[in-house]
Amino acid sequence: MRKLIDRLAEEHKLSKEEWIALIENRGEKDYLSHLARQAQKKYYGNKVFTRGLIEFTNYCKNNCYYCGIRRDNKNASRYRLRAEEILDCCKQGYELGFRTFVLQGGEDGYYTDDKLVELIGLIKNKYSDCALTLSVGEKEKDSYFRFYKAGADRYLLRHETADMEHYGKLHPPELKLSNRKDCLWNLKEIGYQVGCGFMVGSPGQTPETLAEDMMFITQLQPDMVGIGPFVPHHDTPFAGESQGSVEETLYLLSLLRLLKPNLLLPATTALGTIDREGREKGILAGANVVMPNLSPVTVRKKYELYDNKICTGDEAAECRMCLVRRMESIGYQLVIDRGDPVKI
Ligand code: 5AD
Ligand code: FES
């Protein structure tokens, strides 16, 4: 195992068989996380970047089997934030020290391209020293281009799994892995900083499908990769499935750090949900980003992709302070910065 880990750290790629062997075996944990943290420290020191997440709509036309805001979940109480409310979140966030805003939402037809372009313009006009990240799903290349021209800097679109058969177990037939991948390549071509990612321990995931994820990430060379444990939501077809493990998530975070040493790698809210110190453990495994919530507390609980999501009752300021404290407790510092990837 050590040999494989050393080679990954040097060459930043492995064959599919080698990935499978590593992921199946999950050996040399301490050695792996030591190397991952070394790489993280080399490029980012003890700095942790932060993004203010604004969950601006939980309407969604899709029906992913894992997701709590899927179309068929009639128990979800739907909401949309108005432009003024979104700008209020940014204002609050800016004062708290956030220099990246992430607009995340379901695939909501109400927010047409024109409306999004306008919103992007409003935000970038007021906060020109901030990066704006979009996370609004699959769109035409032309739409992505318009958002980019309007000022969006980054785009998050998790690929969820790079294995076609596995993709089909997580999504209804109208959603296609090929389309998802095309979107990511289009975003990259346009010039966005791009983030893909997947859930750890999703139903049907195997070392083989995870190896596919690693191969795809090696190909795509994204700037960001978001991974967090799968956590069942009670009103979805996967209600009875078991959740992903902390330990496997941490192992994969470390592997990703070695696969691309300057990666922007969040310790996710899902990881903080299944373990009280999940985010700290994530940073210590090689992650370098946290993404606290800036959405108004009145809607927090409604953006529930999975059960027991943390921070749904806390004001943005509380979360910021909480994270400052948590990061300090492990020797890291939350910084006021756009948090762009460093060049290698
Ligand atoms: N558990 C964990 N993560 C989830 N996501 C959606 N539903 C769940 C769940 N039940 C993740 C998906 C999506 C991101 C916004 O949240 O990977 O891309
Ligand atoms: Fe939200 Fe700790 S990060 S309360």
XYZ file of N, CA and C and ligand atoms in Angstrom, residues 279 311 314 319 322-323 326, ligand 2:
25
model
N -15.913 17.953 10.459
C -15.218 18.948 9.642
C -13.770 19.122 10.079
N -26.608 22.947 11.794
C -26.616 24.408 11.638
C -27.923 24.986 11.123
N -28.900 27.995 13.339
C -27.891 28.969 13.729
C -27.781 30.119 12.735
N -22.387 30.573 13.045
C -21.657 29.539 12.318
C -20.234 29.993 12.037
N -18.336 29.808 15.243
C -18.181 28.402 15.593
C -17.053 27.781 14.776
N -17.023 28.114 13.487
C -15.987 27.528 12.629
C -14.608 28.104 12.913
N -13.520 26.193 15.849
C -13.205 24.799 15.516
C -11.874 24.680 14.779
Fe -22.897 26.318 12.191
Fe -21.045 25.471 14.042
S -20.812 25.856 11.918
S -23.104 26.241 14.353
